[in-house]
Short mmCIF file of N, CA and C in Angstrom, two decimals:
data_model
loop_
_atom_site.label_atom_id
_atom_site.label_comp_id
_atom_site.label_asym_id
_atom_site.label_seq_id
_atom_site.Cartn_x
_atom_site.Cartn_y
_atom_site.Cartn_z
N MET A 21 0.88 -1.18 0.03
CA MET A 21 0.03 -0.05 0.01
C MET A 21 0.92 1.25 -0.01
N GLU A 22 0.71 2.02 -1.02
CA GLU A 22 1.53 3.28 -1.02
C GLU A 22 0.73 4.46 -1.72
N LEU A 23 0.86 5.56 -1.12
CA LEU A 23 0.10 6.73 -1.59
C LEU A 23 0.68 7.26 -2.83
N ASN A 24 2.01 7.30 -2.98
CA ASN A 24 2.61 7.89 -4.15
C ASN A 24 2.55 7.00 -5.33
N PRO A 25 1.93 7.46 -6.34
CA PRO A 25 1.72 6.58 -7.66
C PRO A 25 3.12 6.22 -8.40
N GLN A 26 3.94 7.21 -8.29
CA GLN A 26 5.31 6.81 -8.94
C GLN A 26 6.07 5.82 -8.22
N LEU A 27 5.90 5.68 -6.89
CA LEU A 27 6.55 4.59 -6.17
C LEU A 27 5.86 3.19 -6.51
N VAL A 28 4.57 3.25 -6.59
CA VAL A 28 3.93 2.14 -6.94
C VAL A 28 4.12 1.58 -8.25
N GLU A 29 4.33 2.48 -9.32
CA GLU A 29 4.65 2.13 -10.58
C GLU A 29 6.00 1.50 -10.65
N ARG A 30 6.96 2.14 -9.91
CA ARG A 30 8.40 1.62 -9.88
C ARG A 30 8.37 0.21 -9.27
N GLY A 31 7.62 0.00 -8.25
CA GLY A 31 7.46 -1.31 -7.55
C GLY A 31 6.82 -2.36 -8.45
N GLN A 32 5.89 -1.87 -9.18
CA GLN A 32 5.20 -2.89 -10.24
C GLN A 32 6.21 -3.26 -11.30
N GLU A 33 6.94 -2.26 -11.84
CA GLU A 33 7.88 -2.64 -12.87
C GLU A 33 8.93 -3.63 -12.33
N THR A 34 9.37 -3.34 -11.07
CA THR A 34 10.46 -4.23 -10.51
C THR A 34 9.84 -5.75 -10.41
N ILE A 35 8.61 -5.86 -9.86
CA ILE A 35 8.06 -7.24 -9.69
C ILE A 35 7.79 -7.87 -11.05
N GLU A 36 7.44 -7.12 -12.05
CA GLU A 36 7.28 -7.61 -13.31
C GLU A 36 8.48 -8.18 -13.95
N SER A 37 9.57 -7.35 -13.77
CA SER A 37 10.93 -7.78 -14.32
C SER A 37 11.41 -8.97 -13.54
N LEU A 38 10.93 -9.33 -12.37
CA LEU A 38 11.37 -10.41 -11.59
C LEU A 38 10.46 -11.73 -11.76
N GLY A 39 9.42 -11.34 -12.41
CA GLY A 39 8.27 -12.51 -12.60
C GLY A 39 7.55 -12.77 -11.38
N LEU A 40 7.35 -11.72 -10.52
CA LEU A 40 6.58 -12.05 -9.31
C LEU A 40 5.19 -11.40 -9.26
N THR A 41 4.64 -11.13 -10.41
CA THR A 41 3.32 -10.32 -10.44
C THR A 41 2.31 -11.17 -9.64
N LYS A 42 2.44 -12.52 -9.68
CA LYS A 42 1.45 -13.32 -9.02
C LYS A 42 1.49 -13.44 -7.55
N GLN A 43 2.72 -13.08 -7.00
CA GLN A 43 3.10 -13.13 -5.59
C GLN A 43 3.00 -11.87 -4.90
N ILE A 44 3.23 -10.63 -5.53
CA ILE A 44 3.32 -9.50 -4.91
C ILE A 44 2.34 -8.54 -5.61
N GLU A 45 1.54 -7.76 -4.77
CA GLU A 45 0.58 -6.75 -5.36
C GLU A 45 0.84 -5.52 -4.76
N PHE A 46 0.89 -4.36 -5.53
CA PHE A 46 0.98 -3.01 -5.04
C PHE A 46 -0.37 -2.38 -5.17
N ILE A 47 -0.78 -1.66 -4.23
CA ILE A 47 -1.97 -0.99 -4.09
C ILE A 47 -1.57 0.49 -3.91
N ASN A 48 -2.19 1.40 -4.90
CA ASN A 48 -2.02 2.85 -4.77
C ASN A 48 -3.21 3.26 -3.92
N GLY A 49 -2.83 3.70 -2.61
CA GLY A 49 -3.89 4.18 -1.83
C GLY A 49 -3.37 4.59 -0.40
N ASP A 50 -4.17 5.13 0.48
CA ASP A 50 -3.87 5.57 1.70
C ASP A 50 -3.81 4.32 2.65
N ALA A 51 -2.69 4.10 3.11
CA ALA A 51 -2.39 2.92 4.00
C ALA A 51 -3.10 3.01 5.43
N THR A 52 -3.56 4.24 5.77
CA THR A 52 -4.31 4.48 7.08
C THR A 52 -5.67 3.91 6.96
N ILE A 53 -6.25 3.81 5.88
CA ILE A 53 -7.87 3.55 5.64
C ILE A 53 -8.00 2.06 5.36
N SER A 54 -8.75 1.32 6.19
CA SER A 54 -8.97 -0.10 6.15
C SER A 54 -9.58 -0.56 4.93
N SER A 55 -10.48 0.27 4.35
CA SER A 55 -11.27 -0.13 3.10
C SER A 55 -10.35 -0.22 1.96
N ASN A 56 -9.19 0.28 1.94
CA ASN A 56 -8.17 0.18 0.82
C ASN A 56 -7.49 -1.27 0.87
N TYR A 57 -7.60 -2.09 2.03
CA TYR A 57 -7.04 -3.30 1.96
C TYR A 57 -8.02 -4.45 1.70
N VAL A 58 -9.38 -4.33 1.53
CA VAL A 58 -10.28 -5.30 1.54
C VAL A 58 -10.10 -6.32 0.60
N ALA A 59 -9.62 -6.00 -0.57
CA ALA A 59 -9.37 -7.01 -1.64
C ALA A 59 -8.12 -7.74 -1.46
N ALA A 60 -7.22 -7.36 -0.58
CA ALA A 60 -5.94 -8.03 -0.29
C ALA A 60 -5.67 -8.61 0.93
N VAL A 61 -6.66 -8.65 1.86
CA VAL A 61 -6.50 -9.20 3.08
C VAL A 61 -7.50 -10.37 3.32
N PRO A 62 -7.23 -11.23 4.30
CA PRO A 62 -6.00 -11.34 5.13
C PRO A 62 -4.81 -11.81 4.30
N ALA A 63 -3.60 -11.28 4.68
CA ALA A 63 -2.37 -11.67 4.03
C ALA A 63 -1.54 -12.66 4.80
N ASP A 64 -0.65 -13.35 4.01
CA ASP A 64 0.40 -14.21 4.71
C ASP A 64 1.53 -13.41 5.22
N ILE A 65 1.90 -12.27 4.62
CA ILE A 65 3.07 -11.49 4.95
C ILE A 65 2.61 -10.12 4.99
N VAL A 66 2.86 -9.45 6.12
CA VAL A 66 2.51 -7.98 6.23
C VAL A 66 3.81 -7.31 6.46
N ILE A 67 4.14 -6.27 5.74
CA ILE A 67 5.43 -5.40 5.94
C ILE A 67 5.07 -4.15 6.35
N VAL A 68 5.51 -3.81 7.66
CA VAL A 68 5.30 -2.52 8.24
C VAL A 68 6.73 -1.84 8.58
N CYS A 69 7.19 -1.33 7.50
CA CYS A 69 8.51 -0.70 7.56
C CYS A 69 8.47 0.83 7.20
N GLY A 70 9.16 1.61 8.11
CA GLY A 70 9.08 3.06 7.91
C GLY A 70 7.92 3.66 8.32
N VAL A 71 7.05 2.88 9.17
CA VAL A 71 5.71 3.46 9.62
C VAL A 71 5.71 3.82 11.07
N PHE A 72 6.31 2.88 11.96
CA PHE A 72 6.13 3.29 13.36
C PHE A 72 6.75 4.54 13.80
N GLY A 73 7.85 4.94 13.24
CA GLY A 73 8.47 6.22 13.69
C GLY A 73 7.91 7.47 13.15
N ASN A 74 6.72 7.23 12.43
CA ASN A 74 5.93 8.42 11.91
C ASN A 74 4.58 8.34 12.58
N LEU A 75 4.44 7.61 13.72
CA LEU A 75 3.24 7.68 14.48
C LEU A 75 3.41 8.67 15.62
N ALA A 76 2.39 9.42 16.08
CA ALA A 76 2.37 10.57 17.06
C ALA A 76 2.91 9.97 18.34
N ASP A 77 2.32 8.82 18.75
CA ASP A 77 2.71 8.36 20.13
C ASP A 77 2.50 6.86 20.30
N GLU A 78 2.63 6.37 21.55
CA GLU A 78 2.41 5.01 21.73
C GLU A 78 0.90 4.50 21.63
N SER A 79 0.06 5.39 21.79
CA SER A 79 -1.29 5.08 21.65
C SER A 79 -1.73 4.70 20.29
N GLU A 80 -1.10 5.55 19.19
CA GLU A 80 -1.18 5.27 17.91
C GLU A 80 -0.52 3.90 17.38
N LEU A 81 0.59 3.68 18.02
CA LEU A 81 1.28 2.45 17.67
C LEU A 81 0.37 1.22 18.13
N ASN A 82 -0.11 1.39 19.44
CA ASN A 82 -1.00 0.36 19.97
C ASN A 82 -2.24 0.13 19.02
N ARG A 83 -2.77 1.28 18.59
CA ARG A 83 -4.04 1.24 17.64
C ARG A 83 -3.75 0.44 16.38
N LEU A 84 -2.61 0.75 15.87
CA LEU A 84 -2.19 0.17 14.57
C LEU A 84 -1.93 -1.41 14.88
N LEU A 85 -1.17 -1.77 15.78
CA LEU A 85 -0.97 -3.13 16.12
C LEU A 85 -2.20 -3.92 16.40
N ALA A 86 -3.22 -3.26 17.05
CA ALA A 86 -4.44 -3.93 17.38
C ALA A 86 -5.26 -4.18 16.14
N ASN A 87 -5.00 -3.36 14.97
CA ASN A 87 -5.74 -3.61 13.77
C ASN A 87 -4.95 -4.55 12.73
N LEU A 88 -3.78 -4.97 13.15
CA LEU A 88 -3.07 -5.82 12.27
C LEU A 88 -3.61 -7.23 12.20
N SER A 89 -4.46 -7.53 13.11
CA SER A 89 -5.18 -8.81 13.08
C SER A 89 -6.26 -8.86 11.85
N PHE A 90 -6.66 -7.62 11.49
CA PHE A 90 -7.47 -7.49 10.25
C PHE A 90 -6.71 -7.83 9.02
N LEU A 91 -5.49 -7.35 9.05
CA LEU A 91 -4.60 -7.55 7.81
C LEU A 91 -4.06 -8.92 7.65
N SER A 92 -3.96 -9.72 8.79
CA SER A 92 -3.20 -10.85 8.88
C SER A 92 -3.97 -12.13 9.01
N LYS A 93 -3.58 -13.13 8.21
CA LYS A 93 -4.12 -14.50 8.30
C LYS A 93 -3.56 -15.09 9.64
N GLN A 94 -4.24 -16.19 10.04
CA GLN A 94 -3.67 -16.93 11.20
C GLN A 94 -2.34 -17.42 10.73
N GLY A 95 -1.27 -17.18 11.45
CA GLY A 95 0.06 -17.82 11.08
C GLY A 95 0.80 -16.78 10.10
N ALA A 96 0.26 -15.66 9.79
CA ALA A 96 0.92 -14.64 9.00
C ALA A 96 2.12 -14.09 9.69
N PHE A 97 3.09 -13.75 8.82
CA PHE A 97 4.30 -13.11 9.36
C PHE A 97 4.21 -11.56 9.10
N VAL A 98 4.62 -10.78 10.31
CA VAL A 98 4.71 -9.37 10.01
C VAL A 98 6.24 -8.99 10.14
N ILE A 99 6.75 -8.32 9.19
CA ILE A 99 8.11 -7.85 9.10
C ILE A 99 7.95 -6.41 9.40
N TRP A 100 8.75 -5.88 10.39
CA TRP A 100 8.62 -4.51 10.73
C TRP A 100 10.08 -3.89 11.18
N THR A 101 10.12 -2.67 11.15
CA THR A 101 11.35 -1.81 11.63
C THR A 101 10.90 -0.73 12.45
N ARG A 102 11.83 -0.37 13.33
CA ARG A 102 11.63 0.77 14.21
C ARG A 102 12.90 1.32 14.55
N GLY A 103 13.22 2.67 14.28
CA GLY A 103 14.49 3.37 14.51
C GLY A 103 14.50 3.72 16.07
N HIS A 104 15.65 3.78 16.53
CA HIS A 104 15.94 4.23 17.99
C HIS A 104 16.53 5.68 17.82
N SER A 105 16.28 6.43 18.75
CA SER A 105 16.76 7.80 18.77
C SER A 105 17.04 8.46 20.16
N ASN A 106 17.94 9.31 20.28
CA ASN A 106 18.25 9.76 21.61
C ASN A 106 18.50 8.77 22.62
N GLY A 107 18.92 7.66 22.30
CA GLY A 107 19.23 6.61 23.25
C GLY A 107 18.05 5.78 23.69
N ILE A 108 16.92 6.04 23.07
CA ILE A 108 15.59 5.41 23.47
C ILE A 108 15.49 4.25 22.45
N PRO A 109 15.36 2.99 23.05
CA PRO A 109 15.07 1.79 22.31
C PRO A 109 13.65 1.70 21.95
N HIS A 110 13.18 2.50 20.99
CA HIS A 110 11.68 2.39 20.68
C HIS A 110 11.19 1.11 20.22
N SER A 111 11.95 0.22 19.73
CA SER A 111 11.47 -1.11 19.38
C SER A 111 11.06 -1.89 20.41
N GLU A 112 11.38 -1.61 21.81
CA GLU A 112 10.93 -2.35 22.94
C GLU A 112 9.44 -2.27 23.12
N ALA A 113 8.97 -1.06 22.86
CA ALA A 113 7.43 -0.79 22.89
C ALA A 113 6.74 -1.55 21.75
N VAL A 114 7.30 -1.62 20.67
CA VAL A 114 6.69 -2.27 19.62
C VAL A 114 6.59 -3.76 19.88
N ARG A 115 7.66 -4.44 20.46
CA ARG A 115 7.70 -5.79 20.68
C ARG A 115 6.64 -6.11 21.77
N LYS A 116 6.54 -5.26 22.78
CA LYS A 116 5.61 -5.38 23.91
C LYS A 116 4.21 -5.43 23.26
N PHE A 117 3.86 -4.38 22.56
CA PHE A 117 2.48 -4.27 21.91
C PHE A 117 2.30 -5.46 20.98
N PHE A 118 3.12 -5.98 20.13
CA PHE A 118 2.81 -7.08 19.43
C PHE A 118 2.48 -8.23 20.17
N HIS A 119 3.27 -8.53 21.26
CA HIS A 119 2.77 -9.62 22.22
C HIS A 119 1.44 -9.43 22.77
N GLU A 120 0.99 -8.28 23.23
CA GLU A 120 -0.27 -8.01 23.76
C GLU A 120 -1.41 -8.27 22.71
N HIS A 121 -1.03 -8.12 21.48
CA HIS A 121 -2.11 -8.39 20.47
C HIS A 121 -2.08 -9.75 19.74
N GLY A 122 -1.47 -10.72 20.32
CA GLY A 122 -1.48 -12.11 19.82
C GLY A 122 -0.45 -12.47 18.80
N PHE A 123 0.65 -11.64 18.75
CA PHE A 123 1.84 -12.02 17.91
C PHE A 123 2.97 -12.58 18.75
N GLU A 124 3.44 -13.53 18.14
CA GLU A 124 4.71 -14.21 18.73
C GLU A 124 5.95 -13.72 18.04
N GLU A 125 6.94 -13.42 18.77
CA GLU A 125 8.18 -12.96 18.11
C GLU A 125 9.00 -14.15 17.63
N VAL A 126 9.29 -13.99 16.41
CA VAL A 126 10.10 -14.96 15.55
C VAL A 126 11.60 -14.71 15.60
N ASN A 127 11.78 -13.32 15.38
CA ASN A 127 13.27 -12.84 15.38
C ASN A 127 13.18 -11.38 15.66
N PHE A 128 14.27 -10.88 16.26
CA PHE A 128 14.45 -9.53 16.36
C PHE A 128 15.98 -9.29 16.37
N LYS A 129 16.44 -8.26 15.63
CA LYS A 129 17.85 -7.82 15.62
C LYS A 129 17.97 -6.41 15.65
N LEU A 130 19.13 -5.84 16.12
CA LEU A 130 19.35 -4.47 15.96
C LEU A 130 20.32 -4.38 14.69
N THR A 131 20.38 -3.40 13.98
CA THR A 131 21.36 -3.23 12.95
C THR A 131 22.71 -3.03 13.54
N ALA A 132 23.62 -3.14 12.70
CA ALA A 132 25.13 -3.00 13.18
C ALA A 132 25.36 -1.72 14.01
N THR A 133 24.75 -0.76 13.52
CA THR A 133 24.85 0.61 14.14
C THR A 133 24.01 0.71 15.37
N GLY A 134 23.16 -0.09 15.58
CA GLY A 134 22.36 -0.01 16.91
C GLY A 134 21.31 0.94 16.86
N ASP A 135 20.92 1.56 15.79
CA ASP A 135 19.97 2.62 15.70
C ASP A 135 18.69 2.20 15.05
N MET A 136 18.51 0.85 14.68
CA MET A 136 17.31 0.37 14.10
C MET A 136 17.08 -1.05 14.49
N GLY A 137 15.79 -1.33 14.89
CA GLY A 137 15.46 -2.70 15.15
C GLY A 137 14.63 -3.24 14.01
N VAL A 138 14.80 -4.40 13.66
CA VAL A 138 14.18 -5.23 12.65
C VAL A 138 13.59 -6.42 13.21
N GLY A 139 12.30 -6.67 13.10
CA GLY A 139 11.64 -7.82 13.72
C GLY A 139 10.84 -8.56 12.80
N ILE A 140 10.50 -9.69 13.36
CA ILE A 140 9.49 -10.62 12.59
C ILE A 140 8.59 -11.24 13.63
N HIS A 141 7.30 -11.05 13.53
CA HIS A 141 6.43 -11.51 14.41
C HIS A 141 5.36 -12.49 13.63
N ARG A 142 4.84 -13.47 14.25
CA ARG A 142 3.88 -14.34 13.70
C ARG A 142 2.52 -14.16 14.49
N TYR A 143 1.40 -13.98 13.52
CA TYR A 143 0.09 -13.88 14.11
C TYR A 143 -0.56 -15.12 14.61
N LEU A 144 -0.77 -15.35 15.85
CA LEU A 144 -1.39 -16.51 16.47
C LEU A 144 -2.89 -16.59 16.41
N GLY A 145 -3.56 -15.40 16.42
CA GLY A 145 -5.04 -15.29 16.54
C GLY A 145 -5.78 -15.57 15.29
N GLU A 146 -6.93 -15.34 15.44
CA GLU A 146 -7.89 -15.53 14.23
C GLU A 146 -7.97 -14.21 13.34
N SER A 147 -8.12 -14.40 12.14
CA SER A 147 -8.32 -13.12 11.35
C SER A 147 -9.57 -12.42 11.61
N LEU A 148 -9.67 -11.11 11.76
CA LEU A 148 -10.79 -10.41 11.85
C LEU A 148 -11.51 -10.04 10.48
N ALA A 149 -12.77 -10.23 10.53
CA ALA A 149 -13.49 -10.11 9.32
C ALA A 149 -13.61 -8.46 9.03
N ALA A 150 -13.37 -7.82 10.03
CA ALA A 150 -13.54 -6.15 9.80
C ALA A 150 -12.46 -5.62 10.82
N PRO A 151 -11.86 -4.46 10.51
CA PRO A 151 -10.96 -3.83 11.41
C PRO A 151 -11.75 -3.30 12.66
N LYS A 152 -10.87 -3.04 13.66
CA LYS A 152 -11.41 -2.56 14.95
C LYS A 152 -11.97 -1.02 14.60
N GLU A 153 -11.17 -0.43 13.76
CA GLU A 153 -11.50 0.99 13.39
C GLU A 153 -11.35 1.08 11.91
N GLN A 154 -12.10 1.99 11.23
CA GLN A 154 -11.95 2.35 9.81
C GLN A 154 -10.64 2.95 9.47
N GLN A 155 -10.14 3.88 10.44
CA GLN A 155 -8.79 4.43 10.14
C GLN A 155 -7.97 3.63 11.11
N LEU A 156 -6.99 2.85 10.44
CA LEU A 156 -6.16 1.97 11.17
C LEU A 156 -5.03 2.56 12.11
N PHE A 157 -4.59 3.87 11.62
CA PHE A 157 -3.76 4.66 12.40
C PHE A 157 -3.58 6.00 11.80
N ALA A 158 -2.96 6.96 12.51
CA ALA A 158 -2.76 8.30 11.87
C ALA A 158 -1.28 8.42 11.68
N PHE A 159 -0.97 8.61 10.45
CA PHE A 159 0.41 8.83 10.05
C PHE A 159 0.92 10.25 9.98
N THR A 160 1.77 10.66 10.78
CA THR A 160 2.22 12.10 10.93
C THR A 160 2.97 12.46 9.65
N GLY A 161 3.86 11.55 9.05
CA GLY A 161 4.67 11.87 7.95
C GLY A 161 5.86 12.76 8.38
N VAL A 162 6.04 12.98 9.53
CA VAL A 162 7.04 13.91 10.03
C VAL A 162 7.78 13.25 11.26
N PRO A 163 8.91 12.29 10.88
CA PRO A 163 9.61 11.57 11.91
C PRO A 163 10.04 12.35 13.18
N SER A 164 10.53 13.63 12.87
CA SER A 164 11.05 14.46 13.85
C SER A 164 9.95 14.82 15.01
N LYS A 165 8.61 14.65 14.53
CA LYS A 165 7.56 14.99 15.41
C LYS A 165 6.97 13.74 16.00
N ALA A 166 7.32 12.57 15.71
CA ALA A 166 6.90 11.46 16.15
C ALA A 166 7.73 10.86 17.35
N ARG A 167 7.17 10.10 18.03
CA ARG A 167 7.81 9.50 19.28
C ARG A 167 8.25 8.08 19.08
#
C-alpha cells in the first residue's frame, strides 16, 4: 500500500521484471484507511517498515498493532522496523504491543549501528472480518515530530 503513484509504478515494474506479479501486489492508496485493503487481506506476509517512527505516540502504535489482526491470516508473518533515537530503544514498545495483540516474536535484531530494530512476528490469533476501526492509524509523516 503506497500513496505515491510513482513509487507504486516503480514497484510494479520491478516485480514484473522479476516475474513476481502473481506473488506481490502493489496498491496505490492511503495505508491508514482499512477499506483500501479489503481485496488484499488477510495476507500471509504484512510488511510495516518506515511506519512506526511516523506515529504520533504509543497510543497510535497500539491502535495500529491492534488492527494488524484484520490484515493478517492466522500464522501470518509481520516484518517490521523501528528506529531508535536519543538513546531510546523504541523497538521495545513495539515488541511489547505485538505480544499483547496475539503476535509471537520469531526474530528480532538491531542493525550493526544499533539505531534500528528489525523484527519478525507471527500472528497466532484468528483473522478479523473487519478492522477494529476504519482508520487503522494516523500517519504524521514527520519523523521528527513522532515519538
